[in-house]
CSV table of C-alpha atoms (C1' of nucleotides) in Angstrom, one decimal:
chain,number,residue,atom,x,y,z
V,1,UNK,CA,93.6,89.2,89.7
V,2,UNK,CA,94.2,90.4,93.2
V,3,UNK,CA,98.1,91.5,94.2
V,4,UNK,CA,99.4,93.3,96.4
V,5,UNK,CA,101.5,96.7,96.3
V,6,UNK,CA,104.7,95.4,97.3
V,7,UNK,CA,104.8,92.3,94.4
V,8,UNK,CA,103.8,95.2,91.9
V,9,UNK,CA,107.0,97.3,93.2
V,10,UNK,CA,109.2,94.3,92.7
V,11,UNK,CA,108.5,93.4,89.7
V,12,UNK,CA,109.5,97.3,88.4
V,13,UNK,CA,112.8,96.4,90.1
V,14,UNK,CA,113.3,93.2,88.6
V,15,UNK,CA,112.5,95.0,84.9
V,16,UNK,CA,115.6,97.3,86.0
V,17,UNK,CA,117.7,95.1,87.2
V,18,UNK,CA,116.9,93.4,83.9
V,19,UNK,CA,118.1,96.2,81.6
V,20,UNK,CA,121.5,96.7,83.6
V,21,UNK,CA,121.7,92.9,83.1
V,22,UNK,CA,121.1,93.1,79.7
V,23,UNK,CA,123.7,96.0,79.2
V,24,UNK,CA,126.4,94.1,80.6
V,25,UNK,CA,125.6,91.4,77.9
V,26,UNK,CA,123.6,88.7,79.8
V,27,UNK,CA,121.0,86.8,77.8
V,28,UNK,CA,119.4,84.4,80.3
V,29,UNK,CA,119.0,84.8,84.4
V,30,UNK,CA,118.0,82.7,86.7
V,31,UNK,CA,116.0,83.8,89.7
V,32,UNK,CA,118.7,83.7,92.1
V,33,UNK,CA,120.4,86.0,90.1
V,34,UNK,CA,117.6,88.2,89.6
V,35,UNK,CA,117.0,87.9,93.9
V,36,UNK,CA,120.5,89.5,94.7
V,37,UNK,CA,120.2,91.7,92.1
V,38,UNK,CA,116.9,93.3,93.9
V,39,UNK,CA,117.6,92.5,97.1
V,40,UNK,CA,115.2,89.5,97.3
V,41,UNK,CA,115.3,85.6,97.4
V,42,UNK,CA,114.9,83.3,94.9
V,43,UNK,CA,111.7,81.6,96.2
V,44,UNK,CA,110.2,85.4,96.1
V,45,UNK,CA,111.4,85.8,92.6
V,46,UNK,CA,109.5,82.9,91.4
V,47,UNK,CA,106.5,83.0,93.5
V,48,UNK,CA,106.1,86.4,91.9
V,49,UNK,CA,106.3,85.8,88.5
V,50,UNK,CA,104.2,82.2,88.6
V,51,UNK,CA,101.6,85.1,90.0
V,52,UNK,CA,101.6,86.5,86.7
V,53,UNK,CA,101.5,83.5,84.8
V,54,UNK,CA,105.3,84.0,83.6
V,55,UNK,CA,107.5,80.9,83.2
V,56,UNK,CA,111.0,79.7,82.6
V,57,UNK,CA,113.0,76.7,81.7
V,58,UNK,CA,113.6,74.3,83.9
V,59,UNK,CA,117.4,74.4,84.3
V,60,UNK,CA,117.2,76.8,81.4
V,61,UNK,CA,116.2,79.7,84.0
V,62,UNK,CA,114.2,83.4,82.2
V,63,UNK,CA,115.2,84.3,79.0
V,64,UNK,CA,115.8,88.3,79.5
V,65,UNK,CA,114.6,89.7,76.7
V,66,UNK,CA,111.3,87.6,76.5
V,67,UNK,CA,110.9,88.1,80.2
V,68,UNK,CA,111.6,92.2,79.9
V,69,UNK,CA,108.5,92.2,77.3
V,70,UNK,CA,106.4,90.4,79.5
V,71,UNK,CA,107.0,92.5,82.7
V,72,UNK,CA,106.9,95.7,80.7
V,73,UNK,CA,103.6,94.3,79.4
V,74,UNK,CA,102.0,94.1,82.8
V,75,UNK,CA,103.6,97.1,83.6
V,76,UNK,CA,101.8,99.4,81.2
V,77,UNK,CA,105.4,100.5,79.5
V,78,UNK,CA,104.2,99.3,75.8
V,79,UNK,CA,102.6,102.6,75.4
V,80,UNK,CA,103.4,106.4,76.2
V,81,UNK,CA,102.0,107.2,80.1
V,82,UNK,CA,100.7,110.8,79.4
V,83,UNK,CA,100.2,113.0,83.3
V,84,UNK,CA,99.7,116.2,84.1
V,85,UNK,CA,101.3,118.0,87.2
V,86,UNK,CA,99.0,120.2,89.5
V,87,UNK,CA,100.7,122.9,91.3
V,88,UNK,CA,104.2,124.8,89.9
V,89,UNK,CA,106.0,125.4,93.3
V,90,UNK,CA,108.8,124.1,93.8
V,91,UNK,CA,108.0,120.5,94.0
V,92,UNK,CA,106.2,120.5,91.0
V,93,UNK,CA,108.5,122.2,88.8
V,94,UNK,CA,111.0,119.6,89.8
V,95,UNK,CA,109.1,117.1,88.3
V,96,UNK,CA,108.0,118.6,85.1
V,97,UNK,CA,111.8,119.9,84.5
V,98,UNK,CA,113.2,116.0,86.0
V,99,UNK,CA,114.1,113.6,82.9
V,100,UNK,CA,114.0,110.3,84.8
V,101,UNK,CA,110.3,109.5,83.4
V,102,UNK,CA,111.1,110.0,80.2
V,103,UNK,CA,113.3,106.7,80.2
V,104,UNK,CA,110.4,105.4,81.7
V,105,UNK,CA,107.9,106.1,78.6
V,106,UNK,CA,106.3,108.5,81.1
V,107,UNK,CA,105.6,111.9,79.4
V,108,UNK,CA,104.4,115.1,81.3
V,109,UNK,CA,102.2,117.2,78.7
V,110,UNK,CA,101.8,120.3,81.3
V,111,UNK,CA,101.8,121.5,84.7
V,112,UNK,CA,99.0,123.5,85.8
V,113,UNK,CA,98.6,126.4,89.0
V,114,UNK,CA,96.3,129.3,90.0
V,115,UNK,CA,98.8,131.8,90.0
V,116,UNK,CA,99.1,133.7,87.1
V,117,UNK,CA,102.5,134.8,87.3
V,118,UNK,CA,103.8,130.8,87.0
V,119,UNK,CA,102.0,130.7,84.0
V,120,UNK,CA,103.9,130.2,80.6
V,121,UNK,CA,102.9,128.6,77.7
V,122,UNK,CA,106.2,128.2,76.0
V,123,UNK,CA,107.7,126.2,78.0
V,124,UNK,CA,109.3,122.5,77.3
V,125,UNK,CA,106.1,121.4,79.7
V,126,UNK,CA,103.6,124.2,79.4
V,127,UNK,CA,102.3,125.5,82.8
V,128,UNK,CA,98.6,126.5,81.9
V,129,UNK,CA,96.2,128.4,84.5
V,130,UNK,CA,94.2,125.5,86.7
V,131,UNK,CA,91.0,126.6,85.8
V,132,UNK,CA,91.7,125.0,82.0
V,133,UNK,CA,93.3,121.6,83.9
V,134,UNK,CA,89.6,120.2,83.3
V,135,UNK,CA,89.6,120.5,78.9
V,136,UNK,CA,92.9,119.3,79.2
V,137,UNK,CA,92.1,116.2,80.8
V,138,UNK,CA,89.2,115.6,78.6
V,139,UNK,CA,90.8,116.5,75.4
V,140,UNK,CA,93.9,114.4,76.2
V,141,UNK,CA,92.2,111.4,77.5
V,142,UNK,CA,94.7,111.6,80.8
V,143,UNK,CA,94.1,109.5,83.4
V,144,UNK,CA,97.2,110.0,85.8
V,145,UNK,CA,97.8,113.1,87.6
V,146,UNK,CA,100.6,114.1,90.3
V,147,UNK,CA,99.5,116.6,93.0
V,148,UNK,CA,102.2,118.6,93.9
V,149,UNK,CA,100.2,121.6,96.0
V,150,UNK,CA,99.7,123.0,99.2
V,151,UNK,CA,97.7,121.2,101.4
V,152,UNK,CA,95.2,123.5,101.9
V,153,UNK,CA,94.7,122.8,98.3
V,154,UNK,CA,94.8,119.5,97.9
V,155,UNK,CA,91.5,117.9,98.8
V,156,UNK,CA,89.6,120.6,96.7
V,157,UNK,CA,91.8,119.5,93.9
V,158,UNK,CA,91.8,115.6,93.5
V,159,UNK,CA,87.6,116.9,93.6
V,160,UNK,CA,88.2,118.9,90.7
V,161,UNK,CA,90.4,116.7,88.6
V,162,UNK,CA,88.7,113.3,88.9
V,163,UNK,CA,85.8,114.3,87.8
V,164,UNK,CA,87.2,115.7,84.9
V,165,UNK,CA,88.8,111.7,83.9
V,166,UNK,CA,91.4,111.4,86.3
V,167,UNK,CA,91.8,107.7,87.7
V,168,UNK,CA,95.2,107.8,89.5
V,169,UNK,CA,96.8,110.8,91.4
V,170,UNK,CA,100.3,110.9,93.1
V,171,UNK,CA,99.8,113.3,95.8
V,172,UNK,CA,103.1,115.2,97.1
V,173,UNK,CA,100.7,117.0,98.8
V,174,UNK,CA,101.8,116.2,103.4
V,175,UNK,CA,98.4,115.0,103.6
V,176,UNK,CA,96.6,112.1,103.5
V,177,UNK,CA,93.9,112.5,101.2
V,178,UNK,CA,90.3,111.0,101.0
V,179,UNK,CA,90.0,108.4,98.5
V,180,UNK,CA,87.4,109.5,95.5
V,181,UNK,CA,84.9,106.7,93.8
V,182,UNK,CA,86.7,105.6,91.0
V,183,UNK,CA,90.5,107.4,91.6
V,184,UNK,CA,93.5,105.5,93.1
V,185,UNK,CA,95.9,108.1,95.6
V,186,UNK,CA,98.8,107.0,96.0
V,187,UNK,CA,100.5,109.6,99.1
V,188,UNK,CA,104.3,110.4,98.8
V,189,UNK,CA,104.7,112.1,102.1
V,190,UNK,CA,108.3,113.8,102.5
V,191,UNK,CA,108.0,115.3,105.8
V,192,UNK,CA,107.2,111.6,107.2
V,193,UNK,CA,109.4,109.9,104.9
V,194,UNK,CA,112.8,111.8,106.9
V,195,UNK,CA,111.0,111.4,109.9
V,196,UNK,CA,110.5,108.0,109.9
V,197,UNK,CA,114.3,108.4,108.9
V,198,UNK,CA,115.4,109.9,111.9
V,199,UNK,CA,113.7,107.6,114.3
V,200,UNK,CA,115.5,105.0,113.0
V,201,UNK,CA,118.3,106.6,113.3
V,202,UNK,CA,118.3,107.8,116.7
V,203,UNK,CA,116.9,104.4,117.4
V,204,UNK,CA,120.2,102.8,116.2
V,205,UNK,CA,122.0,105.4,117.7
V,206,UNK,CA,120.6,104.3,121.8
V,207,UNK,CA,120.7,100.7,121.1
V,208,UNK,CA,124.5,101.7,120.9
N,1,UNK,CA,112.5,97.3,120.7
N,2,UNK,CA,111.4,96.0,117.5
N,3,UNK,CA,108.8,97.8,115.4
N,4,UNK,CA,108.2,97.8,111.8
N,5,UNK,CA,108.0,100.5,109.5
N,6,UNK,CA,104.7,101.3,108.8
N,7,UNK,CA,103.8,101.4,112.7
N,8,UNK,CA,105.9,104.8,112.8
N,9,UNK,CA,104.7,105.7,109.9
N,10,UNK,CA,101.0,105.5,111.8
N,11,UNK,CA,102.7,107.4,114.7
N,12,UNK,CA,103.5,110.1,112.3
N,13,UNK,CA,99.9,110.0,111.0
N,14,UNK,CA,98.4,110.2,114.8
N,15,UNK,CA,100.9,113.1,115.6
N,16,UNK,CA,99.7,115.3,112.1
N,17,UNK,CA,96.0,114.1,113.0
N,18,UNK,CA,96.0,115.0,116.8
N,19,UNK,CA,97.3,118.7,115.7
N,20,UNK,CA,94.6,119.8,113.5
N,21,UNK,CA,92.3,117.6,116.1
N,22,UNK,CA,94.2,120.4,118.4
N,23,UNK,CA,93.2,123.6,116.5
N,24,UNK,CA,89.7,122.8,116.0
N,25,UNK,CA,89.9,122.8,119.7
N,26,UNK,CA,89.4,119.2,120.7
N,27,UNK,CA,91.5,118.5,124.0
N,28,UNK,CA,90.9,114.6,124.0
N,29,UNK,CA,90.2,112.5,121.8
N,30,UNK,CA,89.1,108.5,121.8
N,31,UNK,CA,90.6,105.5,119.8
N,32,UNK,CA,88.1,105.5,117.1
N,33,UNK,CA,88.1,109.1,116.3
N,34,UNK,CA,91.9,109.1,115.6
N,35,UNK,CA,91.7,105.9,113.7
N,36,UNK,CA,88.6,107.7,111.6
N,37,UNK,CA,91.2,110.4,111.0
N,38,UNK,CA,94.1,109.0,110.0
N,39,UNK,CA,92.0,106.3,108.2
N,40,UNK,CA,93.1,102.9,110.2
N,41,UNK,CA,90.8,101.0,113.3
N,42,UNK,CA,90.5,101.9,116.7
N,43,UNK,CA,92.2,98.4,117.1
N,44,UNK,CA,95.5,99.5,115.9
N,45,UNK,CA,95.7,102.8,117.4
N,46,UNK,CA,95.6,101.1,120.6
N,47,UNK,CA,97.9,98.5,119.7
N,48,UNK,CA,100.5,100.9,118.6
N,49,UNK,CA,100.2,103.6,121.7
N,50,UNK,CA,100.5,99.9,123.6
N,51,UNK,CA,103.9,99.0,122.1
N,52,UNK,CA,105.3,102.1,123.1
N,53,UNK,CA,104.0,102.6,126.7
N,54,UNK,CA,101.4,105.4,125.8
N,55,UNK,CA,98.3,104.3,128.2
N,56,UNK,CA,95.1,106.8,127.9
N,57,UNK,CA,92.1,106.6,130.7
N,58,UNK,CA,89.7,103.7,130.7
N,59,UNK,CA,86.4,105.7,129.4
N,60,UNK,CA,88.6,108.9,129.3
N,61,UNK,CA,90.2,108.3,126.3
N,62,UNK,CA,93.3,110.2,125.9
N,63,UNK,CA,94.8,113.8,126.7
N,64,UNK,CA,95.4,115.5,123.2
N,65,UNK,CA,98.8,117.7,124.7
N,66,UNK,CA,99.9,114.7,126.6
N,67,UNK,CA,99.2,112.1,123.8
N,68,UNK,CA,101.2,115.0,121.2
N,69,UNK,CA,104.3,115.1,124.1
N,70,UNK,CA,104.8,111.6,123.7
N,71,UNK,CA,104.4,111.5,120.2
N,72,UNK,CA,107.2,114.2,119.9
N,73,UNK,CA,109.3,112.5,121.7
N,74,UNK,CA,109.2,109.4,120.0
N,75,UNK,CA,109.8,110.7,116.5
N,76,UNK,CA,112.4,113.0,117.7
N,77,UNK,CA,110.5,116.4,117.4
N,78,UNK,CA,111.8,117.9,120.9
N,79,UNK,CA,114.9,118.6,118.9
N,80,UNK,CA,115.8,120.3,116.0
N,81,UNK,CA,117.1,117.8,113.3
N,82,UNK,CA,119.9,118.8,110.9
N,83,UNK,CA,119.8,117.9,107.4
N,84,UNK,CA,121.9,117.9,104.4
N,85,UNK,CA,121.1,117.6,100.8
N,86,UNK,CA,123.6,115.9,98.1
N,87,UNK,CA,122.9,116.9,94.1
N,88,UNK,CA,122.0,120.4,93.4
N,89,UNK,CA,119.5,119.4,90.2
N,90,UNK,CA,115.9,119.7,90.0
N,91,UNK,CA,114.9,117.5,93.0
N,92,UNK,CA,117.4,118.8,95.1
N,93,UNK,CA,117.1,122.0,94.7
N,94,UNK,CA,113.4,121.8,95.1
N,95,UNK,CA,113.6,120.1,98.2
N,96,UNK,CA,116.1,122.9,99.7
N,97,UNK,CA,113.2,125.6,99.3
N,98,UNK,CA,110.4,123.4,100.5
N,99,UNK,CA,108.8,125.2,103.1
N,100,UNK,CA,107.0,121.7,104.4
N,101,UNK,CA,110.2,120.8,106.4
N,102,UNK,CA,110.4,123.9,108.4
N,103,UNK,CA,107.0,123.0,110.3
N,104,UNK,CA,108.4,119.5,111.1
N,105,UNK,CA,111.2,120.8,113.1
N,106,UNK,CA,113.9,119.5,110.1
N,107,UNK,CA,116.7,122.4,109.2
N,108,UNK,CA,118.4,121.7,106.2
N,109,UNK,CA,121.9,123.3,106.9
N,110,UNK,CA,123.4,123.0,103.1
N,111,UNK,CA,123.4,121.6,99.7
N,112,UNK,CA,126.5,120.1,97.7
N,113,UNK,CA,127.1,119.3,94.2
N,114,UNK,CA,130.3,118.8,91.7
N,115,UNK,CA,128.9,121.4,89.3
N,116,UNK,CA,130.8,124.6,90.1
N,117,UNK,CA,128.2,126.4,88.3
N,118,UNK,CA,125.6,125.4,90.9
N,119,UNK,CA,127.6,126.7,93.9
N,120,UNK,CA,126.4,129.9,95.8
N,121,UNK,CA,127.2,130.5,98.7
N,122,UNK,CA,124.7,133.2,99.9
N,123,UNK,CA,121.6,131.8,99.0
N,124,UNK,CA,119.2,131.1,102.0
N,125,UNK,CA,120.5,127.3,102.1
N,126,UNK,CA,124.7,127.6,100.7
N,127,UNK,CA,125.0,125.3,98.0
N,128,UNK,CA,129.0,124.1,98.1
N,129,UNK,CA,131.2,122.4,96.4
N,130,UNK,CA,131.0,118.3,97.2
N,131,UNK,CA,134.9,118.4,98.8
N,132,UNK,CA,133.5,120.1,101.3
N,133,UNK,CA,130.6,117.9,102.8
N,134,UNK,CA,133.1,115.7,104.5
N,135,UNK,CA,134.0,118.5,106.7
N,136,UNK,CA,130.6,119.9,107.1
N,137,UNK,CA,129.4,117.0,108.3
N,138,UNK,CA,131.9,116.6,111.4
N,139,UNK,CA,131.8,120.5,112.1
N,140,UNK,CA,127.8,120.5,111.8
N,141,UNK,CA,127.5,116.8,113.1
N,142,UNK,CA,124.9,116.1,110.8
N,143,UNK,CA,123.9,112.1,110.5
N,144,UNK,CA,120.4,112.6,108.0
N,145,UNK,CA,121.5,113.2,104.1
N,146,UNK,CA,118.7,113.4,101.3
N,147,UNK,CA,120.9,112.3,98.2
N,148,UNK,CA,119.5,113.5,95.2
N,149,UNK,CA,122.2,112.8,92.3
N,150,UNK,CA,121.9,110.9,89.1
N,151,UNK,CA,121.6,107.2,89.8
N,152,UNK,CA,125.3,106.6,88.6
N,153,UNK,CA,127.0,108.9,91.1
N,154,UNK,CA,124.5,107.5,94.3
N,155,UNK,CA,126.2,104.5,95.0
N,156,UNK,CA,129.9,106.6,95.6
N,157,UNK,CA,127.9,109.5,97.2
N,158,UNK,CA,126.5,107.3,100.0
N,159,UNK,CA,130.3,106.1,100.9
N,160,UNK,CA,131.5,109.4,101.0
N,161,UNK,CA,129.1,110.6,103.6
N,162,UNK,CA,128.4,107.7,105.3
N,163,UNK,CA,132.3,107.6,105.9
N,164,UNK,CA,132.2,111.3,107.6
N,165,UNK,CA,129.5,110.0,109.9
N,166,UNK,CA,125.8,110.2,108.1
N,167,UNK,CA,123.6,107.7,109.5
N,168,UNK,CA,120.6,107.8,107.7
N,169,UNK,CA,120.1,108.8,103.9
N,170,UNK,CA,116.7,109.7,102.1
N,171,UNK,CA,117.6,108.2,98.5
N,172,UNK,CA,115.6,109.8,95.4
N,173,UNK,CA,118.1,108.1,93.1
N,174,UNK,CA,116.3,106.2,90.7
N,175,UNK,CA,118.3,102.6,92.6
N,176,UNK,CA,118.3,100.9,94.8
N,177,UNK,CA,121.4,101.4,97.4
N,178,UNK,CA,123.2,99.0,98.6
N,179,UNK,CA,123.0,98.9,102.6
N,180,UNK,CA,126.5,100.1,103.9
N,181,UNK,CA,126.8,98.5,107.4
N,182,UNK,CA,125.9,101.1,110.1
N,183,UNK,CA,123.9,103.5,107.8
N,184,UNK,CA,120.1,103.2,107.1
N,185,UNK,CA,119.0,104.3,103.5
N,186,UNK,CA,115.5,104.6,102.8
N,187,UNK,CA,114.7,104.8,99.2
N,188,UNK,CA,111.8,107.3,97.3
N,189,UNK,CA,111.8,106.0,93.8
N,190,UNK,CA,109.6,108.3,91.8
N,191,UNK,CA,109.6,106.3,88.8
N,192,UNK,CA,108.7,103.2,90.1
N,193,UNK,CA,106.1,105.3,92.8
N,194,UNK,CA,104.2,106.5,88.7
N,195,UNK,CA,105.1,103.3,87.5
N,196,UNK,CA,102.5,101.5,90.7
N,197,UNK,CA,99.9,104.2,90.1
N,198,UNK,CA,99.7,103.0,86.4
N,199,UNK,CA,99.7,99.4,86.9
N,200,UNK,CA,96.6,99.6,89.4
N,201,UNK,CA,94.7,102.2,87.0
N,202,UNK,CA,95.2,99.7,84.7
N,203,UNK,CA,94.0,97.1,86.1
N,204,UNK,CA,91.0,98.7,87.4
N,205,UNK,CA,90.4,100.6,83.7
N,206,UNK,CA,90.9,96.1,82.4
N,207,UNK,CA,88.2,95.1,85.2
N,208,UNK,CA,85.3,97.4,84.4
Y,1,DT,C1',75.1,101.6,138.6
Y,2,DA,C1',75.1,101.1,133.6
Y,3,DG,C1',77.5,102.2,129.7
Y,4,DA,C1',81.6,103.1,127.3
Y,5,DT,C1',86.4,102.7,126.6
Y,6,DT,C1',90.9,101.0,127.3
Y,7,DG,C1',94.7,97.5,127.2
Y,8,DT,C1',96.0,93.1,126.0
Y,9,DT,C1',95.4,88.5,124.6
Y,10,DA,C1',93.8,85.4,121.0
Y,11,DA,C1',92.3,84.7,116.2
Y,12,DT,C1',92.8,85.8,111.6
Y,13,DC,C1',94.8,87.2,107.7
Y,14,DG,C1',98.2,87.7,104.2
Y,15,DA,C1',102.8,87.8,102.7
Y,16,DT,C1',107.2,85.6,102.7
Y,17,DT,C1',110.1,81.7,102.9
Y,18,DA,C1',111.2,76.9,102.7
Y,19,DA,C1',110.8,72.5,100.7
Y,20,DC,C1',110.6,69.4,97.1
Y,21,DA,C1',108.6,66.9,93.1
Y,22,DA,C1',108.9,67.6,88.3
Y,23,DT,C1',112.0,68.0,84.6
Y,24,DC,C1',115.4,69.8,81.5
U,1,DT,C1',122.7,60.1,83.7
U,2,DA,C1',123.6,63.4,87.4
U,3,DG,C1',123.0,67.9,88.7
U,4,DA,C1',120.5,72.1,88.7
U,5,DT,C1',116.6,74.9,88.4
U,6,DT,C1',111.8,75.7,88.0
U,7,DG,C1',106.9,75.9,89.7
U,8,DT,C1',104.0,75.1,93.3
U,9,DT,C1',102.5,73.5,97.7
U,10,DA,C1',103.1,73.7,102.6
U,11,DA,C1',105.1,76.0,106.6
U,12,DT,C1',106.4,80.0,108.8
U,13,DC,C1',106.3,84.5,110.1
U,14,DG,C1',104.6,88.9,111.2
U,15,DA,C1',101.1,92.3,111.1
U,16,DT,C1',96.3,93.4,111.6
U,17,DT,C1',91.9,92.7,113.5
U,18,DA,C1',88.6,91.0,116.8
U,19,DA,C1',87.3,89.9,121.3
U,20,DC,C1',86.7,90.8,126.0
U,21,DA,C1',88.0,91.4,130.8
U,22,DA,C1',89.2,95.3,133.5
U,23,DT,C1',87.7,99.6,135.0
U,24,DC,C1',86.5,104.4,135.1
DNA sequence: TAGATTGTTAATCGATTAACAATC
DNA sequence: TAGATTGTTAATCGATTAACAATC
């Protein structure tokens, strides 16, 4: 099955719209509901899910907690997501210390780094030294990594990591890194994330 | 004029391509060895430089210092840009003492959060109490924000600044903002950024 | 000149939106 | 039944890619 990015994003958004629908006491939705709740139209709502093979009731619209199983399903969030974090600067450590993946069955078992004074074992999230990262992998079975070093560092280690298992990486590294048979990178770039900000902004800010 | 998001996105890609183009002491540079670089077609680097006015030399290709100029300009770089960060926590805190910002010619000028305990007003970037961003904002005439608060206090956040004259906001809260008329928001959703990765490694782990 | 590269127009591609028959 | 909503097909829209004349 062939989808794009962008339908794969939405539906995470409609399964959290879904639980805040849920909470306020809501049993059934229909997709016009579900549209302004994302930001979306109806048609898109629809179109998505028929993608996926999920259906409603005519008239009846989605039953919620039927439809939350079957976008969680697709979504990977029946089972525990175990990833590792390369690189304990300050990016990194964010992420290890954030609790917003928790929520999301997303669980990071340990942070690694070169540098021995960032080292420390006891830790809620262990930060080991990199040069284990590789038996870690292997005798964790992990498949998703985020790469949260300097760039200098980066290429050398998606290298180092994917042959060692890993199949996804979520580089925080600002640059855009080669793809690797077999590994999906995904690139969160923050320096061109504001920038493409600000020229927005000061876009907005002649037209006026 | 119109353009969509991912073409300044590629602008930002050219720009960070052309400068280590630059130090490995290239001085111009065709089409097709950008698009190599920043991974697109020779096509689209063309097309893009053509929507803004950028024209190179028939067989010449284009001037590298020229090409970077014009690049600057457009995304704002021959200024320095002024940048605030809302939510003290793990993220923000993280993204005060990123270094990667520095380079890009983006100054963040202050943090704020309601936690008294996180205030301090010495530190390399003063953290200070949220009653006070209104002000900073209008003394510093600041209009980018990064708001990095739990998803409950975002929505309120974003009215508060965007009332003392922000105009653009870099959301990490885990929701999507509603637009407030006059004031772009682009959102970085980590969770739902992992929660992509896993789908397609998934998928690709279901295929083979 | 011959060859190579730009700049732009046309063609293609894919995603979003609209429309509407089916049906509860 | 009448009205409302789905599921899917067709139309639209916009972005990317290809083609090629202009020209250095």
């Amino acid at each position: 099955m062939i989808t794009n990015k962008n339908c794969i994003i939405r539906l995470s958004r409609y399964k959290n719209a879904l639980y805040r629908l849920q909470a306020l006491g809501f049993v059934k939705v229909f997709s016009d509901n579900l549209a302004d709740s994302v930001g979306s139209t109806a048609s898109q709502v629809r179109k998505d899910f028929s993608l996926f093979g999920i259906s409603g009731n005519k008239k009846g619209g989605y039953q919620i907690d039927i439809l939350l199983e079957k976008l969680n399903s697709i979504l990977g969030k029946d089972q525990l997501q175990k990833v590792i974090v390369i690189g304990a600067g300050h990016i990194g450590s964010a992420l290890m210390r954030y609790r917003g993946f928790e929520k999301e069955g997303i669980k990071i078992l340990g942070g690694f780094d070169i540098d021995p004074a960032k080292i420390n074992r006891n830790s809620v999230v262990p930060i080991l030294p990199l040069e284990e990262v590789k038996a870690f992998i292997k005798a964790q079975g992990i498949k998703i990594a985020i790469l949260a070093v300097p760039d200098i560092a980066a290429q050398q280690a998606v290298e180092m990591i994917t042959g060692a298992g890993i199949k996804g990486v979520l580089n925080f590294a600002p640059l855009r890194l080669k793809d690797v048979e077999g590994c999906i990178i995904n690139n969160v770039n923050l320096e061109i994330e504001l920038e493409n900000l600000i020229y927005f902004v000061n876009v907005e800010a002649k037209i006026k």
